[in-house]
Amino acid sequence: MLSDVTTPHDLDDRLRAELAALGAPEKRRDLGERLPDGGPLTGAQALALFDAQLTSRLLDLAGQWLHGFGEGYHTIESAGHEGNAAVAAALRPTDPALLHHRSGAFYCLRAAQAAGAFPTAPPPAVPPTPAPAADPDAAVDASPDAGPGTVVDGSPSAAPPAAAGSPGSAVDGSPAADGSPGTAARAEVHGSSGAVPGTSSGVSPDEPAASSAQRATPASSAVAPAPSAVIPDPAAAPALPAAVHESHDLPAQRGTGQDAHINSTSQEQRSTLREPERSWNESAPMGAVSYQDLERPGAAGEAGSLPAGAPAIVVDADGDATVGVPDLPQPAPDDAFAAAARDVLRGIVASVEEPAAGGRQKLFGRADLAVVPTAANAGSHLPRAVGLGLALERLRRGARPADGEPEVAAWPADAVVVCSFGDASVNHATVTAALNTAGWYDHTGLRIPVLFVCEDSGGSADGWVATTLRSRPGIRYFAADGTDVAESYRVAAEAAAWVRRHRRPAVLHLGAVRLMGQGDAARDPLLATARLLVTSGYAGGEELLSRYDERGWQLRRIAEEALDEPKLASAVDVVRELAPRRPVRVARAVAEAAERAAGPGAGARAEAFGGKPPELTGPLTLAQSINAALADGMLDHPRMAVFGRDVAAGGGAHGVTEGLRDRFGAARVFDTPRDETSILGLGLGAGLAGMLPVPEIQYLAYLHSAEDQLRGEAATMRFFSRGAFRNPMVVRVAALAGEDGLGGHARNDNSVAVLRDVPGLVVAVPARPDDAAPMLRTCLAAARVDGSVCVFLEPAALYDARDLYADGDGEWTAEYAEPGAWADRHVPIGRARVYGIGSAEDLTIITFGSGVRMSLRAAATLAAEGVGSRVVDLRWLAPLPVADIIREASATGRVLVVDETRRSGGVGEGVVSALVDTGYVGAARRVAGLDSFVPLGPAARQVLVSEEAITQGARTLLAR
């Protein structure tokens, strides 16, 4: 039994032996003809899918080979997952794709699509009208949404839904696509489409849709039997009647003769274990001929092949010889598959020429292929995919860019977002969040055109993945055997067409097998596609083996060329695309926004503020100032959206967004599910689509469960795409603690360490109302101009503060600047604000947030004792205003750092480190919160910074 594959050498040898044993077809068929059983593919399309699959397989082997002598830095294989090539073929090359790390075949096929190298299918033959079905349950609804074989946007439609309440149907209770009342019965598709052989179900997704006359199917017509989704041997198994299988198992979990659970040795360990003493001849990954013989002319695939285009002699069953179709030509050395292989190999060897990350990471990504690079974290890209789908649908409905807004990715109006993940990831919190959010929005009537693809290699508990995916409300379920390329293409095309037409989410459960591990090599997808080509008469086994060898030599040559390409050689090169800062352009963007607000946008601004703009309403609090700045931002950026928990209906937990929905509508100010991962994911996808998202996180403590969406996804986008993709975003967070301890830890979290070390992230903390508005404008401008990801921490304890020194003095409120003053009051990223108290010559107090108000009070107390202080409000925690820190510290030679976060990992550590690194030689002392969570009620005062602690710390420092 071909199982327990553990080495690349075994996999290569077994595949080669199986290909050679396939022999020649009994009768040759032209590649332009469809599969003989009426399947959805032509021979040319099946051959292109085989080329994508074998290229992906050889890339896996090349990665292992390169790793074996220390030149390859990534060895996660796609072997056994090559069925995802059919998913790519079922989509359009302009559909945005967010792929997991076993997507080699998808990437290769997408490259061929974009290059026009994936063949189109001929127009389908019109089948004779079948007799009416005797069984009334077999009758198919003649509605356009349900007709079998329907073509939607040039793609095959989904299967006809079963009657409500019938076996195999799933009634989700959601309204019908046309808005008619009643429940919609949704078929659970397990590879069964009900497509009639020879109908339009085989039309390529890129072909024009057939006419309505061609697509119409009488309601009385019967659905022809379709192959089963569960076929252990695609070449030998007979076609089964179309049915919804009650079993939750996919082939990857069945018929292997062994336990489906993964053993204690991890896949990564098994795939990288090797015997160092083995020679190249013993572990050659790409072809049987030694790579040392590469220079020998004709070393690979020369025996028995005819020149391209030469006729072949075909002998039929009666022994009659005729001139038939030519043998398969060898792959061109510079075709689209070779180009895709070059991309991947460059990533494996960390070449600076790699098109996605430029040697910074091995991943699948390329802007001109609409493949969005994703981080390696399990399923962490799915929330972004949901956000992208929601944003695309909103933009399709008419959101316009602002004047001068930078160009963004121009996704087609009817694009479908596809995102793939493995079966183990179905248990991950981010995957659960994404599926839940997609279903939640579908339930509320909002459209999200996202196709989730779960590639299941059987590593999870038996039936668990299918049960989990089937149970998701609002998400239509499809399933296919990923080792059967024809079935995979047909079902994937149905799923993609359904999503494209209805603009609703679906999940494709695609069976796979984990090769180079414990997967069953008899279910090798590449071998299954080869069998299909041979048994259908398109190719012989020796031809396919020759093709495998020839591609192997191509990849060897490309790998050697990639090895000679330069690597990243300096820190400057590494961080170049991390987070570019263009302060002059940001300042110009703020000034231009002011000109629009005072000029052509003045009328709309006056109307939005009810005839009384905020600069005419008198002094504002911090919360009021942020609210007014958000409104001005919405007026200036038509693609700006504000969303989060209760931000629309209730104005947010603190009332900061009050009235925005009434002014700008529910499409731009909306509530989300109460899940911070999904909130940030919506922002990531919206930014990628060209919007300017401003999500709100209700409390800082709630951010921590979703922080990887900032660290692993948002902050890495430019880094992993060399700036080709960006996700501008301004995340508003009610943050830090109040000394009354209201709400305890959940509402008083004072730790920001998790944000300060995220490369490229901008972290702003406005303390005063007259800083809050200009700092928010700066963040919005930086997001637009540079694609910056900004976290805007709003000190919740200061939202409604009005007084500074005494009750009723109103010194913590401020007038809102009119547009004509915005440019003069612009606050650049990384610049502090300094307050002089008394002589300002004795002590420098460096602080931020609520610490500013407390420090100003303490400085007033010290001034009465004859001590002059300067209070430095950092305003920006990342990047820190180091130049301002050093200048103000050197002015007095005594520095007191007041840090309302915790002593360990707090902001104060960064300030003191900056002083030390720049050679500061004066005295320094810290006053910080204790290393404790914030307790409930008055006990909070025992662990937080207080005005008294600041005053005492200053006196101690001055006494030195």
mmCIF file of N, CA and C in Angstrom, residues 55-140:
data_model
loop_
_atom_site.group_PDB
_atom_site.id
_atom_site.type_symbol
_atom_site.label_atom_id
_atom_site.label_comp_id
_atom_site.label_asym_id
_atom_site.label_seq_id
_atom_site.Cartn_x
_atom_site.Cartn_y
_atom_site.Cartn_z
ATOM 1 N N THR A 55 3.902 21.463 -11.224
ATOM 2 C CA THR A 55 4.828 22.549 -10.898
ATOM 3 C C THR A 55 4.868 22.771 -9.400
ATOM 4 N N SER A 56 3.704 22.764 -8.770
ATOM 5 C CA SER A 56 3.649 22.914 -7.322
ATOM 6 C C SER A 56 4.382 21.782 -6.618
ATOM 7 N N ARG A 57 4.189 20.542 -7.094
ATOM 8 C CA ARG A 57 4.856 19.400 -6.470
ATOM 9 C C ARG A 57 6.374 19.523 -6.592
ATOM 10 N N LEU A 58 6.825 19.887 -7.767
ATOM 11 C CA LEU A 58 8.264 20.017 -7.961
ATOM 12 C C LEU A 58 8.843 21.171 -7.147
ATOM 13 N N LEU A 59 8.052 22.206 -6.911
ATOM 14 C CA LEU A 59 8.504 23.286 -6.039
ATOM 15 C C LEU A 59 8.689 22.786 -4.611
ATOM 16 N N ASP A 60 7.795 21.914 -4.150
ATOM 17 C CA ASP A 60 7.967 21.320 -2.821
ATOM 18 C C ASP A 60 9.280 20.554 -2.736
ATOM 19 N N LEU A 61 9.530 19.745 -3.759
ATOM 20 C CA LEU A 61 10.761 18.948 -3.761
ATOM 21 C C LEU A 61 11.991 19.839 -3.877
ATOM 22 N N ALA A 62 11.874 20.907 -4.670
ATOM 23 C CA ALA A 62 13.004 21.829 -4.798
ATOM 24 C C ALA A 62 13.283 22.534 -3.473
ATOM 25 N N GLY A 63 12.216 22.890 -2.754
ATOM 26 C CA GLY A 63 12.414 23.521 -1.449
ATOM 27 C C GLY A 63 13.151 22.619 -0.486
ATOM 28 N N GLN A 64 12.814 21.322 -0.497
ATOM 29 C CA GLN A 64 13.522 20.369 0.366
ATOM 30 C C GLN A 64 14.975 20.215 -0.062
ATOM 31 N N TRP A 65 15.187 20.180 -1.355
ATOM 32 C CA TRP A 65 16.553 20.062 -1.858
ATOM 33 C C TRP A 65 17.389 21.275 -1.463
ATOM 34 N N LEU A 66 16.863 22.460 -1.668
ATOM 35 C CA LEU A 66 17.590 23.678 -1.303
ATOM 36 C C LEU A 66 17.852 23.743 0.195
ATOM 37 N N HIS A 67 16.869 23.332 0.967
ATOM 38 C CA HIS A 67 17.050 23.321 2.415
ATOM 39 C C HIS A 67 18.146 22.339 2.827
ATOM 40 N N GLY A 68 18.278 21.254 2.049
ATOM 41 C CA GLY A 68 19.250 20.228 2.404
ATOM 42 C C GLY A 68 20.676 20.714 2.391
ATOM 43 N N PHE A 69 20.987 21.733 1.616
ATOM 44 C CA PHE A 69 22.364 22.255 1.666
ATOM 45 C C PHE A 69 22.387 23.721 2.101
ATOM 46 N N GLY A 70 21.397 24.111 2.907
ATOM 47 C CA GLY A 70 21.450 25.393 3.589
ATOM 48 C C GLY A 70 21.129 26.604 2.750
ATOM 49 N N GLU A 71 20.455 26.412 1.615
ATOM 50 C CA GLU A 71 20.132 27.554 0.762
ATOM 51 C C GLU A 71 18.629 27.821 0.671
ATOM 52 N N GLY A 72 17.836 26.970 1.271
ATOM 53 C CA GLY A 72 16.393 27.159 1.268
ATOM 54 C C GLY A 72 15.904 27.403 2.677
ATOM 55 N N TYR A 73 14.993 28.346 2.832
ATOM 56 C CA TYR A 73 14.611 28.780 4.177
ATOM 57 C C TYR A 73 13.129 28.552 4.459
ATOM 58 N N HIS A 74 12.471 27.734 3.664
ATOM 59 C CA HIS A 74 11.055 27.476 3.868
ATOM 60 C C HIS A 74 10.730 26.135 3.243
ATOM 61 N N THR A 75 10.148 25.210 4.030
ATOM 62 C CA THR A 75 9.939 23.860 3.520
ATOM 63 C C THR A 75 8.509 23.361 3.712
ATOM 64 N N ILE A 76 7.572 24.237 4.047
ATOM 65 C CA ILE A 76 6.186 23.799 4.186
ATOM 66 C C ILE A 76 5.645 23.446 2.806
ATOM 67 N N GLU A 77 5.134 22.227 2.670
ATOM 68 C CA GLU A 77 4.783 21.731 1.345
ATOM 69 C C GLU A 77 3.307 21.901 1.029
ATOM 70 N N SER A 78 3.019 21.953 -0.266
ATOM 71 C CA SER A 78 1.650 21.909 -0.768
ATOM 72 C C SER A 78 1.287 20.509 -1.247
ATOM 73 N N ALA A 79 2.208 19.552 -1.139
ATOM 74 C CA ALA A 79 1.988 18.199 -1.656
ATOM 75 C C ALA A 79 0.745 17.588 -1.037
ATOM 76 N N GLY A 80 -0.159 17.147 -1.878
ATOM 77 C CA GLY A 80 -1.418 16.588 -1.436
ATOM 78 C C GLY A 80 -2.555 17.593 -1.440
ATOM 79 N N HIS A 81 -2.214 18.869 -1.542
ATOM 80 C CA HIS A 81 -3.219 19.938 -1.592
ATOM 81 C C HIS A 81 -3.349 20.516 -3.002
ATOM 82 N N GLU A 82 -2.819 19.822 -3.997
ATOM 83 C CA GLU A 82 -2.805 20.392 -5.345
ATOM 84 C C GLU A 82 -4.202 20.533 -5.954
ATOM 85 N N GLY A 83 -5.214 19.984 -5.290
ATOM 86 C CA GLY A 83 -6.571 20.179 -5.760
ATOM 87 C C GLY A 83 -7.000 21.632 -5.763
ATOM 88 N N ASN A 84 -6.281 22.478 -5.010
ATOM 89 C CA ASN A 84 -6.665 23.901 -4.998
ATOM 90 C C ASN A 84 -6.389 24.589 -6.332
ATOM 91 N N ALA A 85 -5.670 23.920 -7.253
ATOM 92 C CA ALA A 85 -5.528 24.479 -8.600
ATOM 93 C C ALA A 85 -6.899 24.600 -9.263
ATOM 94 N N ALA A 86 -7.772 23.634 -9.012
ATOM 95 C CA ALA A 86 -9.109 23.677 -9.601
ATOM 96 C C ALA A 86 -9.914 24.838 -9.046
ATOM 97 N N VAL A 87 -9.678 25.194 -7.789
ATOM 98 C CA VAL A 87 -10.365 26.360 -7.203
ATOM 99 C C VAL A 87 -9.927 27.628 -7.927
ATOM 100 N N ALA A 88 -8.638 27.740 -8.166
ATOM 101 C CA ALA A 88 -8.150 28.912 -8.905
ATOM 102 C C ALA A 88 -8.767 28.970 -10.294
ATOM 103 N N ALA A 89 -8.866 27.820 -10.954
ATOM 104 C CA ALA A 89 -9.423 27.795 -12.305
ATOM 105 C C ALA A 89 -10.888 28.192 -12.322
ATOM 106 N N ALA A 90 -11.590 27.940 -11.237
ATOM 107 C CA ALA A 90 -13.013 28.263 -11.159
ATOM 108 C C ALA A 90 -13.265 29.733 -10.876
ATOM 109 N N LEU A 91 -12.238 30.442 -10.508
ATOM 110 C CA LEU A 91 -12.349 31.864 -10.213
ATOM 111 C C LEU A 91 -11.781 32.688 -11.356
ATOM 112 N N ARG A 92 -11.853 33.982 -11.220
ATOM 113 C CA ARG A 92 -11.254 34.880 -12.197
ATOM 114 C C ARG A 92 -9.913 35.374 -11.676
ATOM 115 N N PRO A 93 -8.981 35.677 -12.543
ATOM 116 C CA PRO A 93 -7.666 36.132 -12.064
ATOM 117 C C PRO A 93 -7.706 37.502 -11.405
ATOM 118 N N THR A 94 -8.857 38.179 -11.465
ATOM 119 C CA THR A 94 -9.007 39.472 -10.801
ATOM 120 C C THR A 94 -9.724 39.356 -9.468
ATOM 121 N N ASP A 95 -10.133 38.150 -9.074
ATOM 122 C CA ASP A 95 -10.752 37.959 -7.769
ATOM 123 C C ASP A 95 -9.671 37.974 -6.699
ATOM 124 N N PRO A 96 -9.768 38.838 -5.697
ATOM 125 C CA PRO A 96 -8.724 38.868 -4.658
ATOM 126 C C PRO A 96 -8.655 37.547 -3.905
ATOM 127 N N ALA A 97 -7.435 37.050 -3.743
ATOM 128 C CA ALA A 97 -7.212 35.758 -3.094
ATOM 129 C C ALA A 97 -6.268 35.931 -1.913
ATOM 130 N N LEU A 98 -6.678 35.423 -0.754
ATOM 131 C CA LEU A 98 -5.858 35.404 0.449
ATOM 132 C C LEU A 98 -5.619 33.935 0.770
ATOM 133 N N LEU A 99 -4.388 33.479 0.577
ATOM 134 C CA LEU A 99 -4.099 32.049 0.534
ATOM 135 C C LEU A 99 -3.309 31.587 1.745
ATOM 136 N N HIS A 100 -3.572 30.351 2.138
ATOM 137 C CA HIS A 100 -2.752 29.763 3.198
ATOM 138 C C HIS A 100 -1.492 29.174 2.576
ATOM 139 N N HIS A 101 -0.620 28.620 3.414
ATOM 140 C CA HIS A 101 0.742 28.330 2.954
ATOM 141 C C HIS A 101 0.859 27.061 2.124
ATOM 142 N N ARG A 102 -0.232 26.317 1.896
ATOM 143 C CA ARG A 102 -0.161 25.122 1.051
ATOM 144 C C ARG A 102 -0.880 25.370 -0.272
ATOM 145 N N SER A 103 -0.674 26.534 -0.840
ATOM 146 C CA SER A 103 -1.438 26.956 -2.018
ATOM 147 C C SER A 103 -0.583 27.060 -3.269
ATOM 148 N N GLY A 104 0.447 26.221 -3.376
ATOM 149 C CA GLY A 104 1.336 26.301 -4.527
ATOM 150 C C GLY A 104 0.627 26.118 -5.855
ATOM 151 N N ALA A 105 -0.265 25.123 -5.946
ATOM 152 C CA ALA A 105 -0.944 24.863 -7.211
ATOM 153 C C ALA A 105 -1.916 25.982 -7.559
ATOM 154 N N PHE A 106 -2.593 26.523 -6.559
ATOM 155 C CA PHE A 106 -3.479 27.672 -6.803
ATOM 156 C C PHE A 106 -2.684 28.818 -7.402
ATOM 157 N N TYR A 107 -1.547 29.115 -6.807
ATOM 158 C CA TYR A 107 -0.736 30.239 -7.278
ATOM 159 C C TYR A 107 -0.268 30.005 -8.715
ATOM 160 N N CYS A 108 0.161 28.795 -9.011
ATOM 161 C CA CYS A 108 0.638 28.505 -10.373
ATOM 162 C C CYS A 108 -0.484 28.645 -11.391
ATOM 163 N N LEU A 109 -1.676 28.144 -11.052
ATOM 164 C CA LEU A 109 -2.790 28.246 -11.978
ATOM 165 C C LEU A 109 -3.247 29.683 -12.132
ATOM 166 N N ARG A 110 -3.240 30.444 -11.036
ATOM 167 C CA ARG A 110 -3.619 31.858 -11.121
ATOM 168 C C ARG A 110 -2.655 32.609 -12.042
ATOM 169 N N ALA A 111 -1.370 32.300 -11.961
ATOM 170 C CA ALA A 111 -0.394 32.937 -12.852
ATOM 171 C C ALA A 111 -0.702 32.608 -14.308
ATOM 172 N N ALA A 112 -1.088 31.357 -14.569
ATOM 173 C CA ALA A 112 -1.434 30.969 -15.938
ATOM 174 C C ALA A 112 -2.693 31.691 -16.408
ATOM 175 N N GLN A 113 -3.675 31.820 -15.535
ATOM 176 C CA GLN A 113 -4.884 32.565 -15.887
ATOM 177 C C GLN A 113 -4.548 33.999 -16.264
ATOM 178 N N ALA A 114 -3.763 34.653 -15.428
ATOM 179 C CA ALA A 114 -3.437 36.059 -15.664
ATOM 180 C C ALA A 114 -2.669 36.235 -16.966
ATOM 181 N N ALA A 115 -1.894 35.223 -17.349
ATOM 182 C CA ALA A 115 -1.124 35.286 -18.592
ATOM 183 C C ALA A 115 -1.927 34.818 -19.796
ATOM 184 N N GLY A 116 -3.183 34.455 -19.592
ATOM 185 C CA GLY A 116 -4.002 33.959 -20.691
ATOM 186 C C GLY A 116 -3.649 32.554 -21.112
ATOM 187 N N ALA A 117 -2.986 31.797 -20.227
ATOM 188 C CA ALA A 117 -2.513 30.466 -20.583
ATOM 189 C C ALA A 117 -3.449 29.361 -20.133
ATOM 190 N N PHE A 118 -4.545 29.703 -19.467
ATOM 191 C CA PHE A 118 -5.514 28.673 -19.119
ATOM 192 C C PHE A 118 -6.559 28.618 -20.217
ATOM 193 N N PRO A 119 -6.680 27.475 -20.908
ATOM 194 C CA PRO A 119 -7.537 27.416 -22.100
ATOM 195 C C PRO A 119 -9.008 27.651 -21.762
ATOM 196 N N THR A 120 -9.726 28.205 -22.731
ATOM 197 C CA THR A 120 -11.165 28.354 -22.589
ATOM 198 C C THR A 120 -11.855 27.133 -23.169
ATOM 199 N N ALA A 121 -13.071 26.901 -22.715
ATOM 200 C CA ALA A 121 -13.829 25.748 -23.192
ATOM 201 C C ALA A 121 -14.679 26.142 -24.383
ATOM 202 N N PRO A 122 -14.935 25.214 -25.285
ATOM 203 C CA PRO A 122 -15.838 25.511 -26.407
ATOM 204 C C PRO A 122 -17.265 25.658 -25.904
ATOM 205 N N PRO A 123 -18.117 26.312 -26.697
ATOM 206 C CA PRO A 123 -19.522 26.420 -26.278
ATOM 207 C C PRO A 123 -20.116 25.042 -26.067
ATOM 208 N N PRO A 124 -20.897 24.876 -25.021
ATOM 209 C CA PRO A 124 -21.451 23.558 -24.734
ATOM 210 C C PRO A 124 -22.531 23.177 -25.734
ATOM 211 N N ALA A 125 -22.647 21.895 -25.968
ATOM 212 C CA ALA A 125 -23.729 21.399 -26.813
ATOM 213 C C ALA A 125 -25.045 21.485 -26.057
ATOM 214 N N VAL A 126 -26.116 21.783 -26.788
ATOM 215 C CA VAL A 126 -27.433 21.855 -26.162
ATOM 216 C C VAL A 126 -27.976 20.439 -26.051
ATOM 217 N N PRO A 127 -28.223 19.944 -24.840
ATOM 218 C CA PRO A 127 -28.657 18.558 -24.685
ATOM 219 C C PRO A 127 -30.123 18.402 -25.043
ATOM 220 N N PRO A 128 -30.519 17.200 -25.420
ATOM 221 C CA PRO A 128 -31.947 16.964 -25.650
ATOM 222 C C PRO A 128 -32.717 17.092 -24.352
ATOM 223 N N THR A 129 -33.968 17.513 -24.476
ATOM 224 C CA THR A 129 -34.794 17.678 -23.287
ATOM 225 C C THR A 129 -35.128 16.313 -22.717
ATOM 226 N N PRO A 130 -34.740 16.049 -21.482
ATOM 227 C CA PRO A 130 -35.024 14.740 -20.894
ATOM 228 C C PRO A 130 -36.493 14.609 -20.530
ATOM 229 N N ALA A 131 -36.902 13.389 -20.297
ATOM 230 C CA ALA A 131 -38.283 13.132 -19.911
ATOM 231 C C ALA A 131 -38.547 13.706 -18.533
ATOM 232 N N PRO A 132 -39.790 14.089 -18.253
ATOM 233 C CA PRO A 132 -40.120 14.616 -16.918
ATOM 234 C C PRO A 132 -39.805 13.590 -15.850
ATOM 235 N N ALA A 133 -39.427 14.110 -14.704
ATOM 236 C CA ALA A 133 -39.095 13.229 -13.587
ATOM 237 C C ALA A 133 -40.360 12.602 -13.025
ATOM 238 N N ALA A 134 -40.289 11.315 -12.763
ATOM 239 C CA ALA A 134 -41.436 10.639 -12.172
ATOM 240 C C ALA A 134 -41.599 11.016 -10.713
ATOM 241 N N ASP A 135 -40.477 11.195 -10.041
ATOM 242 C CA ASP A 135 -40.511 11.553 -8.625
ATOM 243 C C ASP A 135 -40.718 13.041 -8.490
ATOM 244 N N PRO A 136 -41.796 13.483 -7.830
ATOM 245 C CA PRO A 136 -42.011 14.932 -7.705
ATOM 246 C C PRO A 136 -40.885 15.628 -6.981
ATOM 247 N N ASP A 137 -40.159 14.912 -6.121
ATOM 248 C CA ASP A 137 -39.054 15.544 -5.417
ATOM 249 C C ASP A 137 -37.891 15.840 -6.341
ATOM 250 N N ALA A 138 -37.890 15.178 -7.538
ATOM 251 C CA ALA A 138 -36.783 15.400 -8.466
ATOM 252 C C ALA A 138 -37.004 16.615 -9.334
ATOM 253 N N ALA A 139 -38.200 17.157 -9.316
ATOM 254 C CA ALA A 139 -38.471 18.345 -10.121
ATOM 255 C C ALA A 139 -37.667 19.506 -9.601
ATOM 256 N N VAL A 140 -37.164 20.313 -10.532
ATOM 257 C CA VAL A 140 -36.285 21.417 -10.160
ATOM 258 C C VAL A 140 -37.011 22.735 -10.343
#
